């Protein structure tokens, strides 16, 4: 532990310890150069002799220092002093997500999603800089007093892979470790996403999904056990959030979200459509032949299926003897559901044979009667099976109106029913296009004829022209020329499409639609305006962070200033509060502190002390009496020696020492000046 008051790098004062981890201690400090409070992470002594680890620590810290994002605890500096390796970071006054969860027990779905969006946004910024965190957990997520969520501990996390062995103290994050990280495999962005999923699980339930007596047992659960859905403990969890968590925590990395952007998109969509079914698992090559864990929804669907108990009773004899061993093999073949029927009673068999004989005789007599009637053997009153007067031929109704068709059919004692409508290029709207039974078919009287009415000519189809990136009026004309109607959706901001030009259309370009259909176009409002933040009185790092959050870019220059401390912004090119387009560059000037003037040391040899002091003062220098000296060249009371020498270029305010002559050395006298041994004269001129 470092004592309070110790300075690191002659700049950072240690004010007290605020936290400790497995590999580093964190102190509150003050940057006296920029006059601001900072957090200083100091590597523990156990790792200071591992050169590979140190190199990784330094390189990753330097890489993390390039991250300037509102959802990341920014790294300002990295250095070494007296064998201590340290990292200087942004000091965030707040609470860790771990402490926040423990305080509230568990978080609401809305709060979980809100925190997750900010957390993943910060993580996305790191991934864009090719930095893998490797240690995402609630302990490394800080919620500021203003509610800002920031990801911390970049650099250390990746550096842990540098050592050949990692002690159990370093494995404190095993509850959030991805399966591939637990087995020592390749770790990438999807590994961080797995840890995000575990963190979200803890937020919504109040605890981690896997726990055990040792780090090894927990790691094995990540590798082997399927995670219980959070819906088992939180029944009212939105379906979309449940699916998001389950997708993040898939054992196979390819089934997770492939990047933070797609995860953020689903999280935002979950806020507006909590029960939406928009979350899909990633595709894995050859996945159709793999065993896949069924989703909660799939299980619910299966559990909701009903089986007819009456049908089961009909299929299987109710007198099934469970002790009968003869049917063991059949029962095993069909999962125990097959039942063996008992032998039929002999009397019953006899009755069945008699009934079959009687049925055969009746069928033979019926066939004989039908054949005889067909050849006229049984002609006579009341014996004919049919009468030609009871059947009619269906007239051709095509081209008739509905009323005309009903009148025509009534002549044949036939009914009519309109079965539908279809477009037709042959028949006018309202006319019959077709009917069933068709024309000239023989039907019995009182049969109902089903007709299809024409709706008029079939509409010709046209392809939606490419109006994207076209000027609004031009796009409208193109659609009208194609025989389409134009509707306008709500205009949107776009950083890619110029104001007044079409962003998109619905249906999409190239879609075949009926002539006369409506096509909706979305017109660009141009780049979304941004408000210029106040940059003055802050540091350059703070200015860049503020501009980035506002969607702007910064351009810094430096100037000397006698009034503004070094590193503080003096001025900005665009006034705070001004609305400008996103992506606009805002220039600002950073102070270099007071300008140091360079002067030449004047020649004051031979002058008396008063004159010499005045001369030095006029040149911006300070004279300082250094003693007396013998001199053969300069008389007593005159300047005989100076330092720095005449003509030396020095900073304004430099002290120039001078010696006063006591005259030549007199060997006959016993009394000599204190510095009489120095006879240096104007050696510098």
mmCIF file of N, CA and C in Angstrom, residues 43-131:
data_model
loop_
_atom_site.group_PDB
_atom_site.id
_atom_site.type_symbol
_atom_site.label_atom_id
_atom_site.label_comp_id
_atom_site.label_asym_id
_atom_site.label_seq_id
_atom_site.Cartn_x
_atom_site.Cartn_y
_atom_site.Cartn_z
ATOM 1 N N UNK A 43 -0.095 -1.396 -10.010
ATOM 2 C CA UNK A 43 0.091 -2.833 -10.099
ATOM 3 C C UNK A 43 0.683 -3.371 -8.805
ATOM 4 N N UNK A 44 0.128 -4.503 -8.323
ATOM 5 C CA UNK A 44 0.622 -5.092 -7.087
ATOM 6 C C UNK A 44 2.010 -5.681 -7.287
ATOM 7 N N UNK A 45 2.714 -5.831 -6.189
ATOM 8 C CA UNK A 45 4.107 -6.266 -6.241
ATOM 9 C C UNK A 45 4.262 -7.668 -6.815
ATOM 10 N N UNK A 46 3.216 -8.530 -6.720
ATOM 11 C CA UNK A 46 3.309 -9.903 -7.216
ATOM 12 C C UNK A 46 3.579 -9.957 -8.713
ATOM 13 N N UNK A 47 3.224 -8.897 -9.444
ATOM 14 C CA UNK A 47 3.324 -8.901 -10.893
ATOM 15 C C UNK A 47 4.396 -7.965 -11.437
ATOM 16 N N UNK A 48 5.164 -7.320 -10.566
ATOM 17 C CA UNK A 48 6.113 -6.320 -11.016
ATOM 18 C C UNK A 48 7.380 -6.921 -11.612
ATOM 19 N N UNK A 49 7.629 -8.209 -11.393
ATOM 20 C CA UNK A 49 8.824 -8.853 -11.920
ATOM 21 C C UNK A 49 8.545 -9.680 -13.171
ATOM 22 N N UNK A 50 7.311 -9.760 -13.564
ATOM 23 C CA UNK A 50 6.950 -10.495 -14.772
ATOM 24 C C UNK A 50 7.012 -9.529 -15.959
ATOM 25 N N UNK A 51 8.096 -9.592 -16.728
ATOM 26 C CA UNK A 51 8.319 -8.638 -17.797
ATOM 27 C C UNK A 51 7.272 -8.754 -18.902
ATOM 28 N N UNK A 52 6.857 -9.989 -19.188
ATOM 29 C CA UNK A 52 5.832 -10.184 -20.209
ATOM 30 C C UNK A 52 4.535 -9.515 -19.779
ATOM 31 N N UNK A 53 4.152 -9.715 -18.519
ATOM 32 C CA UNK A 53 2.935 -9.109 -17.995
ATOM 33 C C UNK A 53 3.038 -7.593 -18.002
ATOM 34 N N UNK A 54 4.192 -7.072 -17.573
ATOM 35 C CA UNK A 54 4.385 -5.625 -17.520
ATOM 36 C C UNK A 54 4.253 -5.013 -18.911
ATOM 37 N N UNK A 55 4.874 -5.670 -19.897
ATOM 38 C CA UNK A 55 4.811 -5.154 -21.259
ATOM 39 C C UNK A 55 3.378 -5.127 -21.758
ATOM 40 N N UNK A 56 2.614 -6.192 -21.457
ATOM 41 C CA UNK A 56 1.217 -6.235 -21.844
ATOM 42 C C UNK A 56 0.417 -5.156 -21.132
ATOM 43 N N UNK A 57 0.711 -4.984 -19.854
ATOM 44 C CA UNK A 57 0.028 -3.976 -19.062
ATOM 45 C C UNK A 57 0.235 -2.579 -19.658
ATOM 46 N N UNK A 58 1.470 -2.269 -20.000
ATOM 47 C CA UNK A 58 1.791 -0.959 -20.553
ATOM 48 C C UNK A 58 1.161 -0.763 -21.924
ATOM 49 N N UNK A 59 1.309 -1.775 -22.804
ATOM 50 C CA UNK A 59 0.796 -1.631 -24.164
ATOM 51 C C UNK A 59 -0.723 -1.536 -24.185
ATOM 52 N N UNK A 60 -1.389 -2.350 -23.374
ATOM 53 C CA UNK A 60 -2.837 -2.299 -23.339
ATOM 54 C C UNK A 60 -3.337 -1.016 -22.691
ATOM 55 N N UNK A 61 -2.622 -0.528 -21.684
ATOM 56 C CA UNK A 61 -2.995 0.741 -21.072
ATOM 57 C C UNK A 61 -2.870 1.879 -22.075
ATOM 58 N N UNK A 62 -1.811 1.841 -22.878
ATOM 59 C CA UNK A 62 -1.640 2.865 -23.898
ATOM 60 C C UNK A 62 -2.743 2.794 -24.948
ATOM 61 N N UNK A 63 -3.136 1.565 -25.299
ATOM 62 C CA UNK A 63 -4.232 1.409 -26.254
ATOM 63 C C UNK A 63 -5.537 1.924 -25.665
ATOM 64 N N UNK A 64 -5.792 1.590 -24.384
ATOM 65 C CA UNK A 64 -7.004 2.050 -23.727
ATOM 66 C C UNK A 64 -7.022 3.562 -23.589
ATOM 67 N N UNK A 65 -5.835 4.155 -23.492
ATOM 68 C CA UNK A 65 -5.756 5.603 -23.374
ATOM 69 C C UNK A 65 -6.317 6.302 -24.613
ATOM 70 N N UNK A 66 -6.360 5.580 -25.720
ATOM 71 C CA UNK A 66 -6.925 6.143 -26.939
ATOM 72 C C UNK A 66 -8.438 6.134 -26.968
ATOM 73 N N UNK A 67 -9.079 5.458 -25.989
ATOM 74 C CA UNK A 67 -10.528 5.418 -25.918
ATOM 75 C C UNK A 67 -11.049 6.693 -25.256
ATOM 76 N N UNK A 68 -11.777 7.475 -25.971
ATOM 77 C CA UNK A 68 -12.424 8.663 -25.433
ATOM 78 C C UNK A 68 -13.911 8.522 -25.695
ATOM 79 N N UNK A 69 -14.640 7.991 -24.708
ATOM 80 C CA UNK A 69 -16.059 7.720 -24.894
ATOM 81 C C UNK A 69 -16.808 7.981 -23.596
ATOM 82 N N UNK A 70 -18.026 8.537 -23.674
ATOM 83 C CA UNK A 70 -18.779 8.853 -22.457
ATOM 84 C C UNK A 70 -19.113 7.641 -21.604
ATOM 85 N N UNK A 71 -19.159 6.424 -22.204
ATOM 86 C CA UNK A 71 -19.493 5.216 -21.452
ATOM 87 C C UNK A 71 -18.265 4.377 -21.111
ATOM 88 N N UNK A 72 -17.099 4.996 -21.127
ATOM 89 C CA UNK A 72 -15.849 4.340 -20.775
ATOM 90 C C UNK A 72 -15.109 5.212 -19.771
ATOM 91 N N UNK A 73 -14.585 4.566 -18.710
ATOM 92 C CA UNK A 73 -13.706 5.286 -17.797
ATOM 93 C C UNK A 73 -12.397 5.531 -18.534
ATOM 94 N N UNK A 74 -12.166 6.778 -18.911
ATOM 95 C CA UNK A 74 -11.048 7.110 -19.776
ATOM 96 C C UNK A 74 -9.706 6.977 -19.058
ATOM 97 N N UNK A 75 -8.717 6.455 -19.764
ATOM 98 C CA UNK A 75 -7.354 6.330 -19.271
ATOM 99 C C UNK A 75 -6.548 7.516 -19.776
ATOM 100 N N UNK A 76 -5.896 8.242 -18.844
ATOM 101 C CA UNK A 76 -5.162 9.453 -19.198
ATOM 102 C C UNK A 76 -3.678 9.204 -19.409
ATOM 103 N N UNK A 77 -3.100 8.302 -18.612
ATOM 104 C CA UNK A 77 -1.641 8.188 -18.609
ATOM 105 C C UNK A 77 -1.251 6.821 -18.063
ATOM 106 N N UNK A 78 -0.054 6.386 -18.360
ATOM 107 C CA UNK A 78 0.538 5.172 -17.819
ATOM 108 C C UNK A 78 2.016 5.437 -17.616
ATOM 109 N N UNK A 79 2.562 4.926 -16.523
ATOM 110 C CA UNK A 79 3.967 5.218 -16.259
ATOM 111 C C UNK A 79 4.561 4.291 -15.218
ATOM 112 N N UNK A 80 5.819 4.559 -14.885
ATOM 113 C CA UNK A 80 6.569 3.790 -13.888
ATOM 114 C C UNK A 80 7.386 4.757 -13.045
ATOM 115 N N UNK A 81 7.366 4.524 -11.746
ATOM 116 C CA UNK A 81 8.117 5.376 -10.836
ATOM 117 C C UNK A 81 8.531 4.542 -9.624
ATOM 118 N N UNK A 82 9.853 4.487 -9.359
ATOM 119 C CA UNK A 82 10.383 3.755 -8.222
ATOM 120 C C UNK A 82 9.899 2.304 -8.168
ATOM 121 N N UNK A 83 9.865 1.655 -9.320
ATOM 122 C CA UNK A 83 9.458 0.263 -9.406
ATOM 123 C C UNK A 83 7.960 0.043 -9.391
ATOM 124 N N UNK A 84 7.170 1.113 -9.342
ATOM 125 C CA UNK A 84 5.716 1.027 -9.334
ATOM 126 C C UNK A 84 5.183 1.299 -10.735
ATOM 127 N N UNK A 85 4.370 0.384 -11.226
ATOM 128 C CA UNK A 85 3.723 0.555 -12.520
ATOM 129 C C UNK A 85 2.297 1.030 -12.271
ATOM 130 N N UNK A 86 1.941 2.155 -12.878
ATOM 131 C CA UNK A 86 0.654 2.759 -12.569
ATOM 132 C C UNK A 86 -0.065 3.209 -13.841
ATOM 133 N N UNK A 87 -1.381 3.333 -13.689
ATOM 134 C CA UNK A 87 -2.237 3.800 -14.751
ATOM 135 C C UNK A 87 -3.132 4.895 -14.185
ATOM 136 N N UNK A 88 -3.199 6.037 -14.840
ATOM 137 C CA UNK A 88 -3.992 7.172 -14.388
ATOM 138 C C UNK A 88 -5.288 7.209 -15.194
ATOM 139 N N UNK A 89 -6.430 7.226 -14.465
ATOM 140 C CA UNK A 89 -7.725 7.146 -15.117
ATOM 141 C C UNK A 89 -8.649 8.253 -14.624
ATOM 142 N N UNK A 90 -9.740 8.382 -15.343
ATOM 143 C CA UNK A 90 -10.810 9.302 -14.958
ATOM 144 C C UNK A 90 -11.386 8.876 -13.610
ATOM 145 N N UNK A 91 -11.579 9.820 -12.712
ATOM 146 C CA UNK A 91 -12.181 9.550 -11.410
ATOM 147 C C UNK A 91 -13.685 9.732 -11.524
ATOM 148 N N UNK A 92 -14.427 8.652 -11.284
ATOM 149 C CA UNK A 92 -15.883 8.680 -11.381
ATOM 150 C C UNK A 92 -16.466 8.533 -9.987
ATOM 151 N N UNK A 93 -17.190 9.535 -9.547
ATOM 152 C CA UNK A 93 -17.873 9.490 -8.262
ATOM 153 C C UNK A 93 -19.190 8.756 -8.455
ATOM 154 N N UNK A 94 -19.304 7.567 -7.856
ATOM 155 C CA UNK A 94 -20.517 6.797 -8.025
ATOM 156 C C UNK A 94 -20.455 5.471 -7.317
ATOM 157 N N UNK A 95 -21.160 4.488 -7.855
ATOM 158 C CA UNK A 95 -21.290 3.166 -7.252
ATOM 159 C C UNK A 95 -21.114 2.109 -8.332
ATOM 160 N N UNK A 96 -20.517 0.976 -7.990
ATOM 161 C CA UNK A 96 -20.396 -0.101 -8.963
ATOM 162 C C UNK A 96 -21.755 -0.757 -9.169
ATOM 163 N N UNK A 97 -21.926 -1.360 -10.336
ATOM 164 C CA UNK A 97 -23.176 -2.059 -10.630
ATOM 165 C C UNK A 97 -23.391 -3.205 -9.649
ATOM 166 N N UNK A 98 -22.311 -3.861 -9.201
ATOM 167 C CA UNK A 98 -22.411 -4.944 -8.227
ATOM 168 C C UNK A 98 -23.040 -4.444 -6.930
ATOM 169 N N UNK A 99 -22.530 -3.312 -6.428
ATOM 170 C CA UNK A 99 -23.084 -2.741 -5.203
ATOM 171 C C UNK A 99 -24.528 -2.301 -5.410
ATOM 172 N N UNK A 100 -24.820 -1.799 -6.603
ATOM 173 C CA UNK A 100 -26.173 -1.340 -6.906
ATOM 174 C C UNK A 100 -27.167 -2.507 -6.898
ATOM 175 N N UNK A 101 -26.754 -3.651 -7.473
ATOM 176 C CA UNK A 101 -27.613 -4.840 -7.482
ATOM 177 C C UNK A 101 -27.841 -5.339 -6.060
ATOM 178 N N UNK A 102 -26.752 -5.403 -5.276
ATOM 179 C CA UNK A 102 -26.873 -5.867 -3.902
ATOM 180 C C UNK A 102 -27.762 -4.938 -3.080
ATOM 181 N N UNK A 103 -27.727 -3.654 -3.389
ATOM 182 C CA UNK A 103 -28.542 -2.681 -2.672
ATOM 183 C C UNK A 103 -30.030 -2.850 -2.989
ATOM 184 N N UNK A 104 -30.372 -3.086 -4.270
ATOM 185 C CA UNK A 104 -31.766 -3.172 -4.696
ATOM 186 C C UNK A 104 -32.299 -4.601 -4.725
ATOM 187 N N UNK A 105 -31.438 -5.591 -4.619
ATOM 188 C CA UNK A 105 -31.873 -6.985 -4.704
ATOM 189 C C UNK A 105 -31.895 -7.478 -6.134
ATOM 190 N N UNK A 106 -32.706 -6.868 -6.960
ATOM 191 C CA UNK A 106 -32.736 -7.104 -8.397
ATOM 192 C C UNK A 106 -33.340 -5.879 -9.060
ATOM 193 N N UNK A 107 -33.049 -5.711 -10.356
ATOM 194 C CA UNK A 107 -33.471 -4.526 -11.076
ATOM 195 C C UNK A 107 -34.689 -4.825 -11.937
ATOM 196 N N UNK A 108 -35.419 -3.778 -12.274
ATOM 197 C CA UNK A 108 -36.552 -3.919 -13.182
ATOM 198 C C UNK A 108 -36.049 -4.162 -14.601
ATOM 199 N N UNK A 109 -36.953 -4.630 -15.456
ATOM 200 C CA UNK A 109 -36.589 -4.901 -16.849
ATOM 201 C C UNK A 109 -36.148 -3.622 -17.551
ATOM 202 N N UNK A 110 -36.890 -2.529 -17.324
ATOM 203 C CA UNK A 110 -36.569 -1.265 -17.981
ATOM 204 C C UNK A 110 -35.208 -0.752 -17.537
ATOM 205 N N UNK A 111 -34.910 -0.848 -16.240
ATOM 206 C CA UNK A 111 -33.618 -0.384 -15.730
ATOM 207 C C UNK A 111 -32.490 -1.286 -16.224
ATOM 208 N N UNK A 112 -32.752 -2.583 -16.275
ATOM 209 C CA UNK A 112 -31.758 -3.524 -16.794
ATOM 210 C C UNK A 112 -31.392 -3.199 -18.232
ATOM 211 N N UNK A 113 -32.403 -2.942 -19.053
ATOM 212 C CA UNK A 113 -32.162 -2.638 -20.464
ATOM 213 C C UNK A 113 -31.416 -1.323 -20.610
ATOM 214 N N UNK A 114 -31.824 -0.302 -19.841
ATOM 215 C CA UNK A 114 -31.189 1.014 -19.927
ATOM 216 C C UNK A 114 -29.710 0.943 -19.566
ATOM 217 N N UNK A 115 -29.396 0.257 -18.456
ATOM 218 C CA UNK A 115 -27.998 0.111 -18.047
ATOM 219 C C UNK A 115 -27.230 -0.696 -19.087
ATOM 220 N N UNK A 116 -27.848 -1.739 -19.618
ATOM 221 C CA UNK A 116 -27.185 -2.615 -20.591
ATOM 222 C C UNK A 116 -26.845 -1.867 -21.871
ATOM 223 N N UNK A 117 -27.749 -1.004 -22.334
ATOM 224 C CA UNK A 117 -27.489 -0.241 -23.559
ATOM 225 C C UNK A 117 -26.238 0.611 -23.393
ATOM 226 N N UNK A 118 -26.123 1.312 -22.262
ATOM 227 C CA UNK A 118 -24.949 2.164 -22.028
ATOM 228 C C UNK A 118 -23.681 1.310 -21.875
ATOM 229 N N UNK A 119 -23.809 0.185 -21.157
ATOM 230 C CA UNK A 119 -22.659 -0.694 -20.950
ATOM 231 C C UNK A 119 -22.144 -1.237 -22.277
ATOM 232 N N UNK A 120 -23.053 -1.719 -23.121
ATOM 233 C CA UNK A 120 -22.652 -2.308 -24.403
ATOM 234 C C UNK A 120 -22.152 -1.226 -25.362
ATOM 235 N N UNK A 121 -22.685 -0.002 -25.248
ATOM 236 C CA UNK A 121 -22.206 1.100 -26.082
ATOM 237 C C UNK A 121 -20.737 1.400 -25.783
ATOM 238 N N UNK A 122 -20.389 1.430 -24.487
ATOM 239 C CA UNK A 122 -18.982 1.614 -24.116
ATOM 240 C C UNK A 122 -18.116 0.466 -24.583
ATOM 241 N N UNK A 123 -18.644 -0.750 -24.459
ATOM 242 C CA UNK A 123 -17.914 -1.927 -24.903
ATOM 243 C C UNK A 123 -17.710 -1.902 -26.414
ATOM 244 N N UNK A 124 -18.714 -1.412 -27.152
ATOM 245 C CA UNK A 124 -18.599 -1.296 -28.605
ATOM 246 C C UNK A 124 -17.459 -0.359 -28.991
ATOM 247 N N UNK A 125 -17.300 0.747 -28.255
ATOM 248 C CA UNK A 125 -16.199 1.673 -28.534
ATOM 249 C C UNK A 125 -14.851 0.982 -28.374
ATOM 250 N N UNK A 126 -14.735 0.118 -27.362
ATOM 251 C CA UNK A 126 -13.491 -0.633 -27.171
ATOM 252 C C UNK A 126 -13.260 -1.612 -28.307
ATOM 253 N N UNK A 127 -14.312 -2.340 -28.700
ATOM 254 C CA UNK A 127 -14.182 -3.307 -29.795
ATOM 255 C C UNK A 127 -13.800 -2.622 -31.103
ATOM 256 N N UNK A 128 -14.314 -1.410 -31.308
ATOM 257 C CA UNK A 128 -13.959 -0.655 -32.513
ATOM 258 C C UNK A 128 -12.479 -0.294 -32.537
ATOM 259 N N UNK A 129 -11.854 -0.251 -31.352
ATOM 260 C CA UNK A 129 -10.411 0.001 -31.240
ATOM 261 C C UNK A 129 -9.634 -1.307 -31.073
ATOM 262 N N UNK A 130 -10.293 -2.422 -31.384
ATOM 263 C CA UNK A 130 -9.652 -3.748 -31.333
ATOM 264 C C UNK A 130 -9.166 -4.094 -29.924
ATOM 265 N N UNK A 131 -9.930 -3.670 -28.929
ATOM 266 C CA UNK A 131 -9.624 -3.985 -27.539
ATOM 267 C C UNK A 131 -10.730 -4.887 -27.006
#
